Amino acid sequence: MDLATLIGLAGAIILIASAVILGVSPAVFVNPASLLIVVGGTMFVVLAKFSVSQFLGAFKAAARAFKFKLPETQASIEELVDIANVARKEGVLGLEDREISSPFLAQGIQMLVDGQDANTIKQLLNKERLMTLDHNRSGAKVFTAMADVAPAMGMIGTLIGLVQMLSNMEDPKSIGPAMAVALLTTLYGAMIATMIATPIADKLSLRMTEEARMQSLYIDALVAIQEGTNPRIIEQMLSSYLPPKEREKVAEAEGA
């Protein structure tokens, strides 16, 4: 579970809910017509921008913003160096029954065991990496579209409410409900865009970058193992994926 995503979204919702509860009656902020315009309208407009599979797949991808977590880079490097040592001492067949932490890495290990050459491994895994990038990018685009459309639907709802209000000025009782629709649709649109759609889109983009980087690390290591590179050289090569501070710590530990 990604606590940053969970705490951030839950904290924003709790703060807004607290402001509502501490003010006037919370029922004032509930308007079915406004919800229909903003939520329903946003979903249908965004659906029109994408295919059904892309639209539905985005909600599956959104789960990655909450529960998807990649292994630590240093831990992955240590695992890969250990794999390189086994392959050097026992041959790649010694990796056949080894438990692997990542499905992507496991796929690459299976290619090593099957005797694929380095160029084939690199091509196939790069294609898999690009497919994963495309899937994650599609989900981020859907939520970015929601962030753009929701405030616009809120504005449409505001205009509808104003038209209803101005067309019935002789009936004072109709002014209040019409104004509620006018204002609440803007509020709903802003909340959906700012508190839900944009954070999820940004987190999916971050996940996309992190996963692509980790997969590149795996590909570099697997190609080097297939080419028979010394595990020590592989470790030094993969250390370039570490942040500068962690790289310095590793260098200090090696020096010690």
XYZ file of C-alpha atoms in Angstrom:
256
model
C 0.000 0.000 0.000
C 1.319 3.434 -0.980
C 0.763 5.478 2.183
C 1.540 8.798 0.483
C -1.380 8.388 -1.936
C -3.753 7.089 0.722
C -2.880 9.724 3.328
C -2.909 12.557 0.790
C -6.333 11.783 -0.684
C -7.912 10.790 2.637
C -6.483 13.867 4.358
C -7.867 16.237 1.710
C -11.313 14.607 1.866
C -11.358 14.704 5.677
C -10.409 18.394 5.742
C -13.135 19.324 3.262
C -15.687 17.177 5.102
C -14.717 18.799 8.413
C -15.197 22.275 6.945
C -18.646 21.241 5.699
C -19.700 19.672 9.013
C -18.444 22.619 11.078
C -20.396 25.043 8.905
C -24.046 24.801 7.952
C -25.969 21.556 7.511
C -24.045 19.032 5.337
C -27.281 18.347 3.455
C -26.874 21.760 1.809
C -23.871 20.405 -0.087
C -25.736 17.437 -1.550
C -27.580 18.097 -4.779
C -28.538 15.147 -7.051
C -28.879 17.359 -10.123
C -25.394 18.771 -9.647
C -23.906 15.307 -9.144
C -25.684 14.073 -12.255
C -24.267 16.880 -14.373
C -20.701 16.719 -13.088
C -20.082 13.046 -12.330
C -22.240 11.560 -15.065
C -21.328 14.207 -17.608
C -17.598 13.866 -16.903
C -17.673 10.080 -17.279
C -19.508 10.167 -20.595
C -17.383 12.952 -22.081
C -14.158 11.179 -21.083
C -15.522 7.912 -22.480
C -16.056 9.703 -25.791
C -12.345 10.586 -25.846
C -11.128 6.978 -25.458
C -12.086 3.434 -26.308
C -14.182 1.428 -23.839
C -11.213 -0.816 -23.008
C -8.952 2.184 -22.351
C -11.602 3.848 -20.190
C -12.274 0.767 -18.067
C -8.600 -0.160 -17.964
C -7.794 3.234 -16.449
C -9.718 2.351 -13.286
C -7.740 -0.889 -12.982
C -4.551 1.076 -13.477
C -5.694 3.541 -10.796
C -5.319 0.771 -8.218
C -1.574 0.972 -8.888
C -1.593 4.468 -7.383
C -2.570 2.888 -4.054
C -1.050 -0.593 -3.824
C 1.659 -0.974 -6.466
C 5.199 -0.883 -5.108
C 8.428 -1.666 -6.897
C 11.343 -3.283 -5.057
C 14.113 -1.024 -3.835
C 16.768 -0.382 -6.467
C 19.603 -1.491 -4.171
C 17.759 -4.718 -3.310
C 17.210 -5.411 -7.018
C 20.888 -4.832 -7.791
C 21.883 -7.250 -5.024
C 19.454 -9.851 -6.390
C 20.814 -9.418 -9.921
C 24.432 -9.702 -8.783
C 23.527 -12.884 -6.922
C 21.873 -14.220 -10.101
C 25.001 -13.301 -12.074
C 27.178 -15.196 -9.602
C 24.993 -18.313 -9.863
C 25.002 -18.114 -13.664
C 28.799 -17.753 -13.694
C 29.426 -20.699 -11.358
C 26.633 -23.113 -12.346
C 25.595 -21.868 -15.776
C 22.218 -20.349 -16.663
C 20.487 -23.699 -16.058
C 21.249 -23.177 -12.379
C 18.674 -20.364 -12.424
C 15.801 -22.547 -13.612
C 14.174 -23.204 -10.225
C 15.218 -19.951 -8.605
C 12.516 -17.801 -6.982
C 12.442 -14.378 -8.675
C 10.931 -11.232 -7.127
C 9.644 -9.637 -10.358
C 7.507 -11.225 -13.120
C 9.396 -9.130 -15.691
C 12.746 -10.364 -14.386
C 11.413 -13.928 -14.220
C 10.490 -13.660 -17.892
C 14.030 -12.573 -18.703
C 15.555 -15.365 -16.605
C 13.440 -17.888 -18.490
C 14.845 -16.522 -21.752
C 18.370 -17.060 -20.391
C 17.504 -20.627 -19.423
C 15.998 -21.232 -22.878
C 19.294 -20.207 -24.457
C 18.187 -16.978 -26.146
C 21.023 -14.735 -27.266
C 21.612 -11.296 -25.729
C 20.184 -9.382 -28.694
C 16.939 -11.396 -28.694
C 16.521 -10.962 -24.937
C 17.040 -7.224 -25.263
C 14.563 -6.876 -28.142
C 11.810 -8.964 -26.529
C 12.095 -7.358 -23.110
C 12.251 -3.851 -24.589
C 9.026 -4.614 -26.447
C 7.448 -5.783 -23.176
C 8.697 -2.617 -21.456
C 7.150 -0.412 -24.155
C 3.817 -2.244 -23.823
C 3.832 -1.663 -20.069
C 4.641 2.013 -20.632
C 1.769 2.334 -23.099
C -0.682 0.725 -20.673
C 0.326 3.019 -17.812
C 0.360 6.083 -20.063
C -3.185 5.313 -21.241
C -4.474 5.194 -17.652
C -2.770 8.483 -16.805
C -4.281 10.115 -19.905
C -7.805 9.074 -18.903
C -7.481 10.652 -15.460
C -5.838 13.746 -16.912
C -8.851 14.056 -19.219
C -11.139 13.751 -16.182
C -9.233 16.559 -14.485
C -9.804 18.734 -17.559
C -13.448 17.817 -18.139
C -14.800 17.903 -14.553
C -14.364 21.696 -14.025
C -15.848 22.310 -17.499
C -18.895 20.220 -16.601
C -19.091 22.195 -13.368
C -19.207 25.396 -15.395
C -21.925 23.937 -17.617
C -23.919 23.105 -14.497
C -23.404 26.635 -13.221
C -24.762 28.079 -16.465
C -27.759 25.736 -16.328
C -28.489 26.846 -12.775
C -28.204 30.527 -13.702
C -30.501 30.091 -16.685
C -33.063 28.344 -14.471
C -32.785 31.083 -11.877
C -33.094 33.972 -14.327
C -36.021 32.385 -16.135
C -38.024 32.103 -12.894
C -37.261 35.332 -11.093
C -40.974 35.846 -10.428
C -40.966 32.704 -8.249
C -38.728 33.359 -5.230
C -38.883 29.707 -4.181
C -37.115 28.573 -7.323
C -34.134 30.905 -6.880
C -32.556 28.942 -4.006
C -32.522 25.482 -5.695
C -31.337 26.981 -8.970
C -28.478 28.781 -7.223
C -27.574 25.536 -5.407
C -27.195 23.747 -8.739
C -25.206 26.691 -10.102
C -22.704 26.770 -7.240
C -22.473 23.102 -6.315
C -21.654 21.946 -9.826
C -18.614 24.236 -9.816
C -17.628 22.876 -6.396
C -18.044 19.252 -7.460
C -16.064 19.779 -10.649
C -13.189 21.454 -8.799
C -13.123 18.730 -6.133
C -13.079 15.856 -8.639
C -10.312 17.480 -10.670
C -8.121 18.669 -7.789
C -8.622 15.982 -5.146
C -9.068 12.806 -7.217
C -8.291 12.895 -10.943
C -5.100 14.991 -10.978
C -3.356 13.188 -8.065
C -4.121 9.771 -9.558
C -2.951 10.864 -13.033
C 0.288 12.262 -11.608
C 0.912 9.155 -9.487
C 0.340 6.869 -12.484
C 2.849 8.929 -14.480
C 5.333 8.564 -11.627
C 4.711 4.800 -11.472
C 5.225 4.628 -15.237
C 8.637 6.303 -14.972
C 9.721 4.206 -11.985
C 8.670 0.905 -13.558
C 10.317 1.716 -16.901
C 13.538 2.568 -15.071
C 13.468 -0.682 -13.096
C 12.797 -2.705 -16.243
C 15.743 -1.010 -17.972
C 17.916 -2.069 -15.032
C 16.736 -5.677 -15.417
C 17.368 -5.658 -19.171
C 20.912 -4.291 -18.771
C 21.706 -6.930 -16.151
C 20.236 -9.841 -18.118
C 22.091 -8.871 -21.301
C 25.343 -8.596 -19.329
C 24.760 -12.013 -17.710
C 24.092 -13.585 -21.101
C 27.301 -12.058 -22.438
C 29.257 -13.537 -19.520
C 30.201 -10.233 -17.891
C 31.899 -10.479 -14.510
C 29.359 -10.019 -11.647
C 31.590 -7.359 -10.130
C 31.424 -5.342 -13.351
C 27.660 -5.863 -13.511
C 27.304 -4.459 -9.987
C 29.354 -1.372 -10.886
C 27.328 -0.896 -14.077
C 23.982 -1.180 -12.277
C 25.028 1.214 -9.508
C 24.456 4.044 -12.002
C 20.711 3.492 -11.420
C 21.076 4.439 -7.765
C 20.444 8.008 -6.557
C 23.717 9.894 -5.954
C 23.514 9.661 -2.136
C 22.905 5.900 -2.178
C 25.704 5.466 -4.702
C 28.084 7.261 -2.347
C 27.016 5.014 0.549
C 27.628 1.894 -1.538
C 31.048 3.193 -2.601
C 31.942 3.946 1.033
C 30.829 0.474 2.123
C 32.892 -1.144 -0.614
C 35.905 0.968 0.332
C 35.544 -0.065 3.963
